[in-house]
Coordinates of C-alpha atoms and ligand atoms in Angstrom, one line a residue:
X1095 CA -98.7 -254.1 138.5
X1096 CA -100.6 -251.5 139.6
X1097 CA -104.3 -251.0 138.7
X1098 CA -105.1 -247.4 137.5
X1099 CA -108.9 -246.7 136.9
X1100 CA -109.3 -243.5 133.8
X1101 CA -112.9 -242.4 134.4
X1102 CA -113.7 -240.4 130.5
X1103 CA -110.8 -243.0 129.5
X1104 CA -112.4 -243.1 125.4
X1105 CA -111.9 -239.3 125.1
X1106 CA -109.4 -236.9 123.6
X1107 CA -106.9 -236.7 126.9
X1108 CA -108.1 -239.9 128.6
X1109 CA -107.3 -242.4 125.7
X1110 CA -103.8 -240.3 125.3
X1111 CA -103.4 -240.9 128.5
X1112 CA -104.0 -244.8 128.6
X1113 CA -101.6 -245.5 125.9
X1114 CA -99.0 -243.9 128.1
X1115 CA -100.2 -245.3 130.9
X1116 CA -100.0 -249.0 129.2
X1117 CA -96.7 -248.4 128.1
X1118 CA -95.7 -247.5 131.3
X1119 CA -96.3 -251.0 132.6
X1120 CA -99.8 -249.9 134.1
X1121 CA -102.8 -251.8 134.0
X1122 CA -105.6 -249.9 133.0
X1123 CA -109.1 -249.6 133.5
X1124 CA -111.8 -247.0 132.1
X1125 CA -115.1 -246.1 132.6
X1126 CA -117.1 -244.2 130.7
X1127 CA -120.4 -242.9 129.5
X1128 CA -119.6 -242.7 125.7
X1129 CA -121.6 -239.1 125.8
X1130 CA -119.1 -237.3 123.9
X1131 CA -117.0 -240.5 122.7
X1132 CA -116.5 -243.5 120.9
X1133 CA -115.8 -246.7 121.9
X1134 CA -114.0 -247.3 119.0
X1135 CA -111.1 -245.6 121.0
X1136 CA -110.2 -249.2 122.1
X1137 CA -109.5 -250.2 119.1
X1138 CA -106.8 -247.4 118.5
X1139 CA -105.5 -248.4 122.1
X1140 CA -105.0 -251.6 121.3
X1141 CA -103.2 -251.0 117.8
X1142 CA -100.7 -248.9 119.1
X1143 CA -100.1 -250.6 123.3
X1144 CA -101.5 -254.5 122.2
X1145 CA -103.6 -254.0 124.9
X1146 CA -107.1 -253.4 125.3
X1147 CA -108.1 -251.5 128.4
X1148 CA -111.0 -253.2 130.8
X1149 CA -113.7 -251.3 129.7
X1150 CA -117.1 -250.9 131.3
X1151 CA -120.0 -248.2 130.1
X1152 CA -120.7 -246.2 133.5
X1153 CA -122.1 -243.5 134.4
X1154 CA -120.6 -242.1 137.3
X1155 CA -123.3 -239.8 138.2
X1156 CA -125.1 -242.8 139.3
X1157 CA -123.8 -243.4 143.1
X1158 CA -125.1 -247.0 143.1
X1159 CA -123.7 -248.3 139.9
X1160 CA -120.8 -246.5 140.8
X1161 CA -120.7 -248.5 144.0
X1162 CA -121.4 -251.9 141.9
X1163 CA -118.5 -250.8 139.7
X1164 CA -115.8 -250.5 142.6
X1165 CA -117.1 -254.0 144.0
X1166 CA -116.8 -255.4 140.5
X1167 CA -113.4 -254.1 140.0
X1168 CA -111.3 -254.4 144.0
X1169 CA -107.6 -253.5 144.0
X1170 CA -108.4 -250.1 141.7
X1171 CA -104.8 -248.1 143.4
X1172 CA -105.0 -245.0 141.9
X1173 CA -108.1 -242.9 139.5
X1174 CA -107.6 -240.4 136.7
X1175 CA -110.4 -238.2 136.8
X1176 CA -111.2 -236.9 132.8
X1177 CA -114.8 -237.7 132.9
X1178 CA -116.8 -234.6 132.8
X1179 CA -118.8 -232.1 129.9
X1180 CA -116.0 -229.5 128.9
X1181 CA -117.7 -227.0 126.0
X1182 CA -117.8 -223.7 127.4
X1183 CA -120.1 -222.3 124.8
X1184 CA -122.6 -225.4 125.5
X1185 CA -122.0 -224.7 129.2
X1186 CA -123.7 -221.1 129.3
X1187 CA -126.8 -222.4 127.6
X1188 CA -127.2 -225.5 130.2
X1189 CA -125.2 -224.4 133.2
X1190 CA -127.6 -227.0 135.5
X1191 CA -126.5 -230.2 132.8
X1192 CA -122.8 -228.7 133.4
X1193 CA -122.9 -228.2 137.9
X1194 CA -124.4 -231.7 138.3
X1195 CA -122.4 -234.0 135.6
X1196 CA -119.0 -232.6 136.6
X1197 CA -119.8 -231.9 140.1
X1198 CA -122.0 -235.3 141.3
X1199 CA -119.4 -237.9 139.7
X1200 CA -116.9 -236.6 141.7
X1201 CA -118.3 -236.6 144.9
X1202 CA -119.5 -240.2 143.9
X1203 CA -116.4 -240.6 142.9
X1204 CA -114.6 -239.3 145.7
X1205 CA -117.2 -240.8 148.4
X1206 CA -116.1 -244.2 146.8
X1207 CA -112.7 -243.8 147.2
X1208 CA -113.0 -242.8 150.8
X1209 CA -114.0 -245.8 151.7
X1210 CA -112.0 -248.4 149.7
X1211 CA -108.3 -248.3 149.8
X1212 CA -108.1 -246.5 146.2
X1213 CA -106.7 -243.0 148.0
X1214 CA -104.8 -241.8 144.8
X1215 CA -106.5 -239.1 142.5
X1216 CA -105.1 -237.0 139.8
X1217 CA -107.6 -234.6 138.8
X1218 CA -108.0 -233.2 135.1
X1219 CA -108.2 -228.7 136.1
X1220 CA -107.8 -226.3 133.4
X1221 CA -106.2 -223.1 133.4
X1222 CA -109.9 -221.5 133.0
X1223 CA -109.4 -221.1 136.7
X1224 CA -106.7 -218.0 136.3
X1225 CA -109.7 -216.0 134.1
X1226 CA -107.4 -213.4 132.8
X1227 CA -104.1 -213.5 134.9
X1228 CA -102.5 -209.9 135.9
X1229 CA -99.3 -211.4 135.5
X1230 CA -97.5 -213.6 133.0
X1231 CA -96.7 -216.5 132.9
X1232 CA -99.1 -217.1 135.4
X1233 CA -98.2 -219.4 138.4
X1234 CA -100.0 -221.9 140.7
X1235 CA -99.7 -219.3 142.9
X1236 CA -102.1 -217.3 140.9
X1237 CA -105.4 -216.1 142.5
X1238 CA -108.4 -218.0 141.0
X1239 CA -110.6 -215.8 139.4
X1240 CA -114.5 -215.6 138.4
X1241 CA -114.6 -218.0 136.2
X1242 CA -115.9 -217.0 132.5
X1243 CA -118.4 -219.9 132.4
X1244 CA -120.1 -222.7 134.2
X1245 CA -117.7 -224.9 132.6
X1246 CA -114.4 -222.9 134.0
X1247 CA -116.7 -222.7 137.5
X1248 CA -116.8 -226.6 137.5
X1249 CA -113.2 -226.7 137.2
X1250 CA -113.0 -223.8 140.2
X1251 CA -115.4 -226.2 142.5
X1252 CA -114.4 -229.3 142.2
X1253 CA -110.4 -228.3 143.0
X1254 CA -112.3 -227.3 145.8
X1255 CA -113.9 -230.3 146.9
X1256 CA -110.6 -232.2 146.2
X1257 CA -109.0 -230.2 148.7
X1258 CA -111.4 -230.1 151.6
X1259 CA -112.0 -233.7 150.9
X1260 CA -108.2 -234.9 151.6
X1261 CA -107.9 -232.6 154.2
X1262 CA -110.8 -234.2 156.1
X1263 CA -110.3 -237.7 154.9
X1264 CA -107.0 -238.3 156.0
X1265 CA -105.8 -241.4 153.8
X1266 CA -107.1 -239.5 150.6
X1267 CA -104.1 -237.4 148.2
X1268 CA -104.4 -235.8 144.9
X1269 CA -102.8 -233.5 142.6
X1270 CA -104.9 -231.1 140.1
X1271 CA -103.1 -230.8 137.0
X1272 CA -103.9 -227.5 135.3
X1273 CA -104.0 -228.1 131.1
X1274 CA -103.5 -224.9 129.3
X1275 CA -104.5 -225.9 125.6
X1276 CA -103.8 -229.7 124.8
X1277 CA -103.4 -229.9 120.9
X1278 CA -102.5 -232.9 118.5
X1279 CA -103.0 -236.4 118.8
X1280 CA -100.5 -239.6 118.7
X1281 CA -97.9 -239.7 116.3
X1282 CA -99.3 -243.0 114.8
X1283 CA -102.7 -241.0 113.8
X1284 CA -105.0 -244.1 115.4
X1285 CA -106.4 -242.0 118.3
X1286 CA -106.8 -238.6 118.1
X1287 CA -109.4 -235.6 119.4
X1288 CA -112.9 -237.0 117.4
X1289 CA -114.7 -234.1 116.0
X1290 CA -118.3 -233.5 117.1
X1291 CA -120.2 -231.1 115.3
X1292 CA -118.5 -227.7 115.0
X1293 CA -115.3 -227.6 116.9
X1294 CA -115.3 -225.0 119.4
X1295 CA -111.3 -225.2 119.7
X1296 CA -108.7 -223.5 117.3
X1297 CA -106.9 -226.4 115.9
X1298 CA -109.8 -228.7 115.0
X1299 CA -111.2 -226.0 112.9
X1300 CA -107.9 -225.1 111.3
X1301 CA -107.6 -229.1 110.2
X1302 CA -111.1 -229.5 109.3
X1303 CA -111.0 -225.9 107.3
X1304 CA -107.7 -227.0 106.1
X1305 CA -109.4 -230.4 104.9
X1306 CA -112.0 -229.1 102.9
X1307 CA -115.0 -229.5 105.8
X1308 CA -114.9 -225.9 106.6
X1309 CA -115.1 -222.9 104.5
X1310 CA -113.0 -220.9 106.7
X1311 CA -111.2 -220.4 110.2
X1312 CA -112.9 -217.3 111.5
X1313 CA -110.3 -215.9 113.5
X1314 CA -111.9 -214.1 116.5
X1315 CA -110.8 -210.4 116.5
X1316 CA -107.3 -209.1 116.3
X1317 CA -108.3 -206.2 118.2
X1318 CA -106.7 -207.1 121.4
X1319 CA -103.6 -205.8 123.4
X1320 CA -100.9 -208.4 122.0
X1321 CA -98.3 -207.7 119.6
X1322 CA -100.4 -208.8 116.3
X1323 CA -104.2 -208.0 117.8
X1324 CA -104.8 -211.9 117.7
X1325 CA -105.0 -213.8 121.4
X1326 CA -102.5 -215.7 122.8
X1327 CA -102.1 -219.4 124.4
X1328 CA -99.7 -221.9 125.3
X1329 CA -100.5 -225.0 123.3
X1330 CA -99.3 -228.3 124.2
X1331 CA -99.0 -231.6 122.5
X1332 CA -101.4 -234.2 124.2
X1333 CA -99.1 -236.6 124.5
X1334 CA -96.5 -234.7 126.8
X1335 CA -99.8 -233.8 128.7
X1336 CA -100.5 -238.1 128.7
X1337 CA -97.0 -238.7 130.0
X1338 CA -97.5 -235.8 132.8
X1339 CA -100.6 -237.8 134.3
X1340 CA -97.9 -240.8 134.3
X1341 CA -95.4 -238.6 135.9
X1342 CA -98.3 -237.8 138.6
X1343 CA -99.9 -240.9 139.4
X1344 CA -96.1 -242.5 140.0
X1345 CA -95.8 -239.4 142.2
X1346 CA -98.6 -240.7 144.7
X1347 CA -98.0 -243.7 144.3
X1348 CA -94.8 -243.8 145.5
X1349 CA -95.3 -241.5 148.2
X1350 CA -93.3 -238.7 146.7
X1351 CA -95.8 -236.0 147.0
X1352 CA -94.8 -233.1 149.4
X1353 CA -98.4 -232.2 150.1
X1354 CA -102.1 -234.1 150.4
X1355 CA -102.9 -231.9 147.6
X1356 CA -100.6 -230.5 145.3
X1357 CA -101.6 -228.5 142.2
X1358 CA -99.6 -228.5 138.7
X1359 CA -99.4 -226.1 135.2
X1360 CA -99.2 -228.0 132.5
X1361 CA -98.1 -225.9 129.8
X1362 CA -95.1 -225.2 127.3
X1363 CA -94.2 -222.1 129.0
X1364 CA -94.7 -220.5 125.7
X1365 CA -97.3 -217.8 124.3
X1366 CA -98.5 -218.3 120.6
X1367 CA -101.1 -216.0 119.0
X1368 CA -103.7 -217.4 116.6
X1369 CA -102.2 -215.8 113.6
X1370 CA -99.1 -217.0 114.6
X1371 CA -100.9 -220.6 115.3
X1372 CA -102.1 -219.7 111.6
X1373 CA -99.0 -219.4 110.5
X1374 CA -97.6 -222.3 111.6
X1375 CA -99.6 -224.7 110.4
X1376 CA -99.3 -222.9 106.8
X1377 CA -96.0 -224.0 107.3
X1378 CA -96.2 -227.2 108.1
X1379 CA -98.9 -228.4 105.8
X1380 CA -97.4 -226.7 103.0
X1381 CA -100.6 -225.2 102.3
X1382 CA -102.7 -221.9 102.6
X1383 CA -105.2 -221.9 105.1
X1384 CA -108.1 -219.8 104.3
X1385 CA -109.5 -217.7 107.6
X1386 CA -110.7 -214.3 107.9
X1387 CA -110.5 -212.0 111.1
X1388 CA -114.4 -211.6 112.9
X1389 CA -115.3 -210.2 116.2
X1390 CA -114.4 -211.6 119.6
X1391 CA -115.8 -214.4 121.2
X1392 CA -117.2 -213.4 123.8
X1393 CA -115.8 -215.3 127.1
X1394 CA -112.4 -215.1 125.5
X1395 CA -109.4 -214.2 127.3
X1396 CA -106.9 -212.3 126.0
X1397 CA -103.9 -214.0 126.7
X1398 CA -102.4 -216.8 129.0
X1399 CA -99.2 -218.7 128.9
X1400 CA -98.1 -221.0 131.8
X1401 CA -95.3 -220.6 134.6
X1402 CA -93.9 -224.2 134.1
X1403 CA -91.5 -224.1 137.2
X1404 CA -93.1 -226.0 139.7
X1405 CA -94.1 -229.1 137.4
X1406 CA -90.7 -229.4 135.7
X1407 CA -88.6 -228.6 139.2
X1408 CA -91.0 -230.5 141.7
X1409 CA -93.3 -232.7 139.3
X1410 CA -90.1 -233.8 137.0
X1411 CA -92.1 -233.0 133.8
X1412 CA -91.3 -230.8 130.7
X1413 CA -93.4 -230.3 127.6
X1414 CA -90.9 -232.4 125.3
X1415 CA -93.1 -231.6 121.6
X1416 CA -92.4 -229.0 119.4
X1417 CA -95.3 -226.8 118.6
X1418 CA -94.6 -228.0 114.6
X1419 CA -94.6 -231.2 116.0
X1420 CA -98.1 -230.7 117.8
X1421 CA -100.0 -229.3 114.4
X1422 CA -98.2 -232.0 112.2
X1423 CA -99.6 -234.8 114.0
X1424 CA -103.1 -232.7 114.3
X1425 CA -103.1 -232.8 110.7
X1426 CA -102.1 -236.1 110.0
X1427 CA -105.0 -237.3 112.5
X1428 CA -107.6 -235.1 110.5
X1429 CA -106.0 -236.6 107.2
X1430 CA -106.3 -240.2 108.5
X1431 CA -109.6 -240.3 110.4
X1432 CA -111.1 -238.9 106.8
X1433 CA -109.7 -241.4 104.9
X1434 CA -111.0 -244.3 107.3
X1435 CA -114.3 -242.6 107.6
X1436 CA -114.1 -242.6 103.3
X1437 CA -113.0 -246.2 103.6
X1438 CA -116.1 -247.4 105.8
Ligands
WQD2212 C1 -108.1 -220.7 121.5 C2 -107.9 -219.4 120.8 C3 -110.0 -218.3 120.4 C4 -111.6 -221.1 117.5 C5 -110.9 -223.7 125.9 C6 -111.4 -223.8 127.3 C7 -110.3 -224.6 128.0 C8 -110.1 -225.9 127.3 C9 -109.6 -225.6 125.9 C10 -111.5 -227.8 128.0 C11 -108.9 -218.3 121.4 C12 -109.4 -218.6 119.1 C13 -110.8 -220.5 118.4 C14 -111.9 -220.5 116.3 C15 -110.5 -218.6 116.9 N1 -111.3 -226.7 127.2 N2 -110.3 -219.3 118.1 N3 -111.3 -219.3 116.0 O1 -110.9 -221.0 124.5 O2 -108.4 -221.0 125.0 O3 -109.8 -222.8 125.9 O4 -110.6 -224.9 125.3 O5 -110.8 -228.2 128.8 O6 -110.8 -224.9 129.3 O7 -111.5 -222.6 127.9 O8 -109.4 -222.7 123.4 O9 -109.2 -223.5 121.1 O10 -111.4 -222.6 121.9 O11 -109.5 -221.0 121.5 O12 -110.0 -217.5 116.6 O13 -112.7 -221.0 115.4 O14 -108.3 -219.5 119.4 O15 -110.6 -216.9 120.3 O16 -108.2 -217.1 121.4 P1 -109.6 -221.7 124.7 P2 -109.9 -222.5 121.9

């Protein structure tokens, strides 16, 4: 059985990601620094896989605890990489907070694994990276742009350092996987993307609006060159993007990759404005939501969808979840976690 180490294993993707990962036969450990999660996660883990993770609180900006943790925990074969900060709006105001957190646990991280025989990294990118492409869908051939925030530069860097650092080290691969916009959460409702203050993202505020927490979805101008003014994105369930971390780490580690370092899109393929996100959920939640059309956000692209080819020819992945499927099981999350936080 192979030993897979999640760093940011108790967040949103990263506890999506162990369930799959479990399932799959892997044995799993994550470490984490609980800054924007809940160690409650486990729990949910174990419900659904009857498994509980190894779980140790780390903080992976620290190289020697780092160091203690590898030497604690020998025979680690392969790391998911999800630990890192990941609000854009929060990065702009503390852009230093953002370059060292993302940028120092990798290298520690990365430094580690040079020298142990843990050589398998999947990194979690984001399609920040394109900015605005100037064609759609956009591929991985796509040049990387400026990025719109500190966040999206993280993302830019550390792909970087990925790739010089195989190239140098020799016995090191990886593959970046690219998320366009993970949406959802299981389909049993027991994990699930847990709120933090205002959401920043589209479909937490539609649930939490359409739950009776928010007033209103402010959608954010429908001034923009698409076919209904709104922007557009390609939304994916979070557990297809679980199961494609599966489909990548099996990829290393049985030597199937045709590069060092190999970059992925993960995305549906598929462009969906927010009114038409809107709409969508109206439908399946039977309900009407109540929104109203603002100004742009600024640091908003207009529209992105992604150019799937490469992950489902090469990679052997496909998005498998409807879109309806997606927003029903963000909704029933939002319904549950309510009624367990009423039941506490
Ligand atoms: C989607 C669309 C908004 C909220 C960001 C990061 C990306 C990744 C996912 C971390 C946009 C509109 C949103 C609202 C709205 N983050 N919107 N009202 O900005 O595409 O991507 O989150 O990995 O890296 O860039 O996602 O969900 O914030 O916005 O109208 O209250 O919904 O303008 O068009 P985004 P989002």
């Amino acid at each position: 059985m192979h030993n897979i180490l999640v760093t940011g294993g108790t967040g949103y993707i990263g506890s999506h990601t162990a369930v799959e990962l479990i399932e799959e036969g892997f044995n799993v450990l994550i470490a984490d620094n609980l800054s924007n999660s809940d160690i409650t996660v486990l729990d949910g883990i174990e419900e659904i896989t009857g498994v509980r993770p190894l779980f140790e609180k780390t903080d992976l900006c620290d190289r020697s605890s780092l160091k203690e943790y590898f030497n604690r925990n020998p025979g680690i074969d392969a790391v998911i990489h999800f630990a890192a900060a990941k609000a854009v709006g929060e990065s702009v105001e503390n852009p230093l907070m953002y370059y060292r957190n993302n940028l120092v646990s990798l290298i520690n991280l990365l430094e580690e694994m040079e020298l142990r025989s843990s050589g398998s990294l999947v990194f979690s990118s984001s399609c920040t990276v394109y900015g605005q492409p100037g064609k759609l869908p956009v591929t991985e051939e796509a040049p990387v742009k400026k990025a719109e925030s500190p966040y999206g530069n993280t993302k830019k860097i550390s792909e970087d350092i990925i790739a010089d650092t195989v190239k140098a080290a020799g016995h090191l691969r990886a593959i970046s996987l690219r998320y366009f916009n993970p949406i959802g959460a299981h389909h049993t409702a027991l994990i699930g993307e847990l709120p933090r203050g205002v959401p920043d993202n589209l479909v937490p505020f539609i649930t939490q609006t359409a739950i009776g927490i928010r007033d209103e979805l402010k959608v954010f101008g429908d001034d923009y060159n698409t076919p209904d003014g709104s922007c557009i994105r390609d939304y994916l369930h979070v557990t297809d993007l679980a199961r494609a971390h599966v489909t990548a780490i099996k990829r290393l580690l049985h030597d199937k990759n045709s590069k060092d370092y190999e970059v992925f899109n993960l995305g549906t393929g598929t462009g969906v404005s927010v009114l038409e996100m809107i709409r969508t959920f109206e439908k399946v939640a039977s309900m009407k939501l109540r929104y109203r059309v603002t100004d742009r956000r600024p640091g908003d692209i207009e529209q992105v969808w992604a150019d799937t080819t490469l992950a489902n020819s090469e990679l052997g992945w496909k998005a498998g979840h409807s879109l309806e499927d997606a927003l029903a099981s963000a909704w029933k999350w939002e319904k549950n976690y309510r009624q367990l936080k009423k039941n506490k």
